[in-house]
Amino acid sequence: MAQSWPEDRRKALCAWLTANGINPSHIPRDADLYIEPAEDGDPYTGRYLRYEAFHLNADGHRHRDERGLNAAIERRRTPLLVDPPDWWEPYRKPTRQQLLDILTKIRALHRQNEHTGDCEHCSERDYPDYSVPWPCPTIRILIGMDQP
Ligand SMILES: [Zn+2]
């Protein structure tokens, strides 16, 4: 029976990780996985494969993080020995600060017009015939007035 396409890719990804000295079973499902050049001053001048892996205790077992809720994760890097499959794409979760910065930009975009009381962004099209009262649907979601 032919293997499914995602299964083929999963196996290829595991083989690639193994070829780079990484045990695929130590990699969480949503782990960051990306390639970066060595920093200036690093005696190694090649590229690093950066990734997240389960932190293992002295017995080689996974353990929980400091909150006791999730598996403990650590960031690691290893010299890139084998290039990834051509279909592979790097994966890097946004940081909390990046997400907060995006929220700040959204809030700056959707602000209440001091004269009309409407959302400036949502009402800008066809103004003054089209107005969206403050708080607009976007801000209502951000402040939890509406559930998405
Ligand atoms: Zn708006």
PDB file of C-alpha atoms and ligand atoms in Angstrom:
ATOM      1  CA  MET A   1       0.000   0.000   0.000  1.00  0.00           C
ATOM      2  CA  ALA A   2       1.342   3.431  -0.947  1.00  0.00           C
ATOM      3  CA  GLN A   3       2.194   5.739   1.907  1.00  0.00           C
ATOM      4  CA  SER A   4       0.262   8.933   2.285  1.00  0.00           C
ATOM      5  CA  TRP A   5       1.964  12.163   1.339  1.00  0.00           C
ATOM      6  CA  PRO A   6       2.158  13.618   4.884  1.00  0.00           C
ATOM      7  CA  GLU A   7       3.564  10.344   6.189  1.00  0.00           C
ATOM      8  CA  ASP A   8       6.269  10.401   3.500  1.00  0.00           C
ATOM      9  CA  ARG A   9       7.220  13.898   4.520  1.00  0.00           C
ATOM     10  CA  ARG A  10       7.184  13.071   8.214  1.00  0.00           C
ATOM     11  CA  LYS A  11       9.566  10.203   7.576  1.00  0.00           C
ATOM     12  CA  ALA A  12      11.793  12.376   5.394  1.00  0.00           C
ATOM     13  CA  LEU A  13      11.855  15.045   8.102  1.00  0.00           C
ATOM     14  CA  CYS A  14      12.790  12.460  10.739  1.00  0.00           C
ATOM     15  CA  ALA A  15      15.536  11.099   8.469  1.00  0.00           C
ATOM     16  CA  TRP A  16      16.868  14.620   7.938  1.00  0.00           C
ATOM     17  CA  LEU A  17      16.897  15.327  11.689  1.00  0.00           C
ATOM     18  CA  THR A  18      18.671  12.032  12.318  1.00  0.00           C
ATOM     19  CA  ALA A  19      21.246  12.848   9.624  1.00  0.00           C
ATOM     20  CA  ASN A  20      21.968  16.042  11.558  1.00  0.00           C
ATOM     21  CA  GLY A  21      22.468  14.137  14.808  1.00  0.00           C
ATOM     22  CA  ILE A  22      19.040  14.937  16.255  1.00  0.00           C
ATOM     23  CA  ASN A  23      16.791  12.265  17.720  1.00  0.00           C
ATOM     24  CA  PRO A  24      13.347  12.998  16.206  1.00  0.00           C
ATOM     25  CA  SER A  25      11.603  11.543  19.258  1.00  0.00           C
ATOM     26  CA  HIS A  26      13.114  14.359  21.332  1.00  0.00           C
ATOM     27  CA  ILE A  27      11.458  17.042  19.212  1.00  0.00           C
ATOM     28  CA  PRO A  28       8.019  18.339  20.261  1.00  0.00           C
ATOM     29  CA  ARG A  29       5.325  18.428  17.591  1.00  0.00           C
ATOM     30  CA  ASP A  30       5.256  22.247  17.457  1.00  0.00           C
ATOM     31  CA  ALA A  31       8.991  22.780  17.933  1.00  0.00           C
ATOM     32  CA  ASP A  32      10.777  25.706  16.365  1.00  0.00           C
ATOM     33  CA  LEU A  33      13.051  24.411  13.633  1.00  0.00           C
ATOM     34  CA  TYR A  34      15.073  26.771  11.505  1.00  0.00           C
ATOM     35  CA  ILE A  35      18.504  27.397  10.032  1.00  0.00           C
ATOM     36  CA  GLU A  36      20.705  30.374  10.852  1.00  0.00           C
ATOM     37  CA  PRO A  37      24.252  31.339   9.991  1.00  0.00           C
ATOM     38  CA  ALA A  38      26.781  31.391  12.807  1.00  0.00           C
ATOM     39  CA  GLU A  39      27.126  34.766  14.505  1.00  0.00           C
ATOM     40  CA  ASP A  40      30.141  36.993  13.975  1.00  0.00           C
ATOM     41  CA  GLY A  41      33.004  35.841  16.155  1.00  0.00           C
ATOM     42  CA  ASP A  42      31.855  32.232  16.223  1.00  0.00           C
ATOM     43  CA  PRO A  43      34.785  29.996  15.232  1.00  0.00           C
ATOM     44  CA  TYR A  44      32.271  27.836  13.372  1.00  0.00           C
ATOM     45  CA  THR A  45      31.465  29.642  10.128  1.00  0.00           C
ATOM     46  CA  GLY A  46      28.779  27.343   8.757  1.00  0.00           C
ATOM     47  CA  ARG A  47      25.062  27.292   9.405  1.00  0.00           C
ATOM     48  CA  TYR A  48      23.326  26.065  12.525  1.00  0.00           C
ATOM     49  CA  LEU A  49      20.156  24.073  12.745  1.00  0.00           C
ATOM     50  CA  ARG A  50      18.301  25.596  15.666  1.00  0.00           C
ATOM     51  CA  TYR A  51      15.515  23.684  17.314  1.00  0.00           C
ATOM     52  CA  GLU A  52      13.535  23.025  20.450  1.00  0.00           C
ATOM     53  CA  ALA A  53      13.826  19.672  22.153  1.00  0.00           C
ATOM     54  CA  PHE A  54      12.451  18.023  25.232  1.00  0.00           C
ATOM     55  CA  HIS A  55      14.753  18.623  28.168  1.00  0.00           C
ATOM     56  CA  LEU A  56      15.793  15.278  29.538  1.00  0.00           C
ATOM     57  CA  ASN A  57      16.677  14.567  33.138  1.00  0.00           C
ATOM     58  CA  ALA A  58      19.783  12.668  34.239  1.00  0.00           C
ATOM     59  CA  ASP A  59      17.985   9.380  33.531  1.00  0.00           C
ATOM     60  CA  GLY A  60      17.229  10.452  29.976  1.00  0.00           C
ATOM     61  CA  HIS A  61      13.530  10.962  30.603  1.00  0.00           C
ATOM     62  CA  ARG A  62      11.358  13.935  29.780  1.00  0.00           C
ATOM     63  CA  HIS A  63      10.143  15.956  32.703  1.00  0.00           C
ATOM     64  CA  ARG A  64       7.675  18.774  33.301  1.00  0.00           C
ATOM     65  CA  ASP A  65       8.453  22.464  33.118  1.00  0.00           C
ATOM     66  CA  GLU A  66       8.604  24.697  36.191  1.00  0.00           C
ATOM     67  CA  ARG A  67       4.833  25.147  36.132  1.00  0.00           C
ATOM     68  CA  GLY A  68       4.260  21.416  36.016  1.00  0.00           C
ATOM     69  CA  LEU A  69       1.914  21.748  33.058  1.00  0.00           C
ATOM     70  CA  ASN A  70       3.962  20.957  29.992  1.00  0.00           C
ATOM     71  CA  ALA A  71       7.059  19.039  29.057  1.00  0.00           C
ATOM     72  CA  ALA A  72      10.236  20.992  29.762  1.00  0.00           C
ATOM     73  CA  ILE A  73      11.685  22.332  26.512  1.00  0.00           C
ATOM     74  CA  GLU A  74      15.133  23.676  25.768  1.00  0.00           C
ATOM     75  CA  ARG A  75      16.508  25.525  22.773  1.00  0.00           C
ATOM     76  CA  ARG A  76      19.414  23.834  21.074  1.00  0.00           C
ATOM     77  CA  ARG A  77      21.565  24.257  18.016  1.00  0.00           C
ATOM     78  CA  THR A  78      23.760  21.959  16.059  1.00  0.00           C
ATOM     79  CA  PRO A  79      25.948  22.518  13.011  1.00  0.00           C
ATOM     80  CA  LEU A  80      23.913  21.842   9.886  1.00  0.00           C
ATOM     81  CA  LEU A  81      25.462  18.725   8.376  1.00  0.00           C
ATOM     82  CA  VAL A  82      22.807  17.842   5.814  1.00  0.00           C
ATOM     83  CA  ASP A  83      20.591  20.294   3.935  1.00  0.00           C
ATOM     84  CA  PRO A  84      16.830  19.943   4.435  1.00  0.00           C
ATOM     85  CA  PRO A  85      14.469  18.418   1.858  1.00  0.00           C
ATOM     86  CA  ASP A  86      13.618  20.993  -0.814  1.00  0.00           C
ATOM     87  CA  TRP A  87       9.977  21.206   0.325  1.00  0.00           C
ATOM     88  CA  TRP A  88      10.929  21.907   3.944  1.00  0.00           C
ATOM     89  CA  GLU A  89      10.109  25.303   5.402  1.00  0.00           C
ATOM     90  CA  PRO A  90      11.530  26.740   8.614  1.00  0.00           C
ATOM     91  CA  TYR A  91       9.168  26.979  11.524  1.00  0.00           C
ATOM     92  CA  ARG A  92       9.477  29.541  14.272  1.00  0.00           C
ATOM     93  CA  LYS A  93       6.683  30.437  16.635  1.00  0.00           C
ATOM     94  CA  PRO A  94       6.203  34.144  17.272  1.00  0.00           C
ATOM     95  CA  THR A  95       7.393  35.296  20.657  1.00  0.00           C
ATOM     96  CA  ARG A  96       5.029  36.774  23.228  1.00  0.00           C
ATOM     97  CA  GLN A  97       6.579  40.185  22.588  1.00  0.00           C
ATOM     98  CA  GLN A  98       6.032  39.879  18.836  1.00  0.00           C
ATOM     99  CA  LEU A  99       2.368  39.078  19.445  1.00  0.00           C
ATOM    100  CA  LEU A 100       2.023  41.997  21.858  1.00  0.00           C
ATOM    101  CA  ASP A 101       3.643  44.300  19.282  1.00  0.00           C
ATOM    102  CA  ILE A 102       1.071  43.198  16.712  1.00  0.00           C
ATOM    103  CA  LEU A 103      -1.738  43.953  19.159  1.00  0.00           C
ATOM    104  CA  THR A 104      -0.279  47.417  19.735  1.00  0.00           C
ATOM    105  CA  LYS A 105      -0.247  48.065  15.986  1.00  0.00           C
ATOM    106  CA  ILE A 106      -3.846  46.882  15.622  1.00  0.00           C
ATOM    107  CA  ARG A 107      -4.930  49.136  18.494  1.00  0.00           C
ATOM    108  CA  ALA A 108      -3.112  52.101  16.918  1.00  0.00           C
ATOM    109  CA  LEU A 109      -4.876  51.435  13.612  1.00  0.00           C
ATOM    110  CA  HIS A 110      -8.355  51.038  15.106  1.00  0.00           C
ATOM    111  CA  ARG A 111      -8.749  54.112  17.240  1.00  0.00           C
ATOM    112  CA  GLN A 112     -11.730  56.210  18.118  1.00  0.00           C
ATOM    113  CA  ASN A 113     -12.095  59.441  16.139  1.00  0.00           C
ATOM    114  CA  GLU A 114     -12.320  62.257  18.653  1.00  0.00           C
ATOM    115  CA  HIS A 115     -14.997  64.098  16.642  1.00  0.00           C
ATOM    116  CA  THR A 116     -17.263  61.360  15.315  1.00  0.00           C
ATOM    117  CA  GLY A 117     -16.684  58.714  17.981  1.00  0.00           C
ATOM    118  CA  ASP A 118     -16.357  56.110  15.217  1.00  0.00           C
ATOM    119  CA  CYS A 119     -13.421  53.800  14.500  1.00  0.00           C
ATOM    120  CA  GLU A 120     -11.137  55.778  12.195  1.00  0.00           C
ATOM    121  CA  HIS A 121      -9.848  52.743  10.316  1.00  0.00           C
ATOM    122  CA  CYS A 122     -13.114  50.903   9.854  1.00  0.00           C
ATOM    123  CA  SER A 123     -14.953  54.112   8.873  1.00  0.00           C
ATOM    124  CA  GLU A 124     -12.389  55.571   6.477  1.00  0.00           C
ATOM    125  CA  ARG A 125     -13.947  54.030   3.395  1.00  0.00           C
ATOM    126  CA  ASP A 126     -16.730  56.219   1.974  1.00  0.00           C
ATOM    127  CA  TYR A 127     -16.577  58.575   4.927  1.00  0.00           C
ATOM    128  CA  PRO A 128     -18.901  60.166   6.014  1.00  0.00           C
ATOM    129  CA  ASP A 129     -21.521  57.856   4.534  1.00  0.00           C
ATOM    130  CA  TYR A 130     -20.051  54.774   6.141  1.00  0.00           C
ATOM    131  CA  SER A 131     -19.376  54.816   9.844  1.00  0.00           C
ATOM    132  CA  VAL A 132     -18.505  52.053  12.249  1.00  0.00           C
ATOM    133  CA  PRO A 133     -19.288  52.959  15.853  1.00  0.00           C
ATOM    134  CA  TRP A 134     -16.608  52.620  18.490  1.00  0.00           C
ATOM    135  CA  PRO A 135     -15.574  50.085  19.600  1.00  0.00           C
ATOM    136  CA  CYS A 136     -15.478  48.457  16.162  1.00  0.00           C
ATOM    137  CA  PRO A 137     -15.722  44.660  15.797  1.00  0.00           C
ATOM    138  CA  THR A 138     -11.915  44.277  15.770  1.00  0.00           C
ATOM    139  CA  ILE A 139     -11.464  46.135  19.052  1.00  0.00           C
ATOM    140  CA  ARG A 140     -14.477  44.351  20.563  1.00  0.00           C
ATOM    141  CA  ILE A 141     -12.703  41.053  19.945  1.00  0.00           C
ATOM    142  CA  LEU A 142      -9.392  42.353  21.335  1.00  0.00           C
ATOM    143  CA  ILE A 143     -10.967  43.537  24.567  1.00  0.00           C
ATOM    144  CA  GLY A 144     -13.101  40.443  24.895  1.00  0.00           C
ATOM    145  CA  MET A 145     -16.510  42.068  24.322  1.00  0.00           C
ATOM    146  CA  ASP A 146     -17.246  39.577  21.530  1.00  0.00           C
ATOM    147  CA  GLN A 147     -15.973  36.080  21.286  1.00  0.00           C
ATOM    148  CA  PRO A 148     -14.566  35.325  17.841  1.00  0.00           C
TER     149      PRO A 148
HETATM  150 ZN    ZN B   1     -11.905  49.338  13.602  1.00  0.00          ZN
END
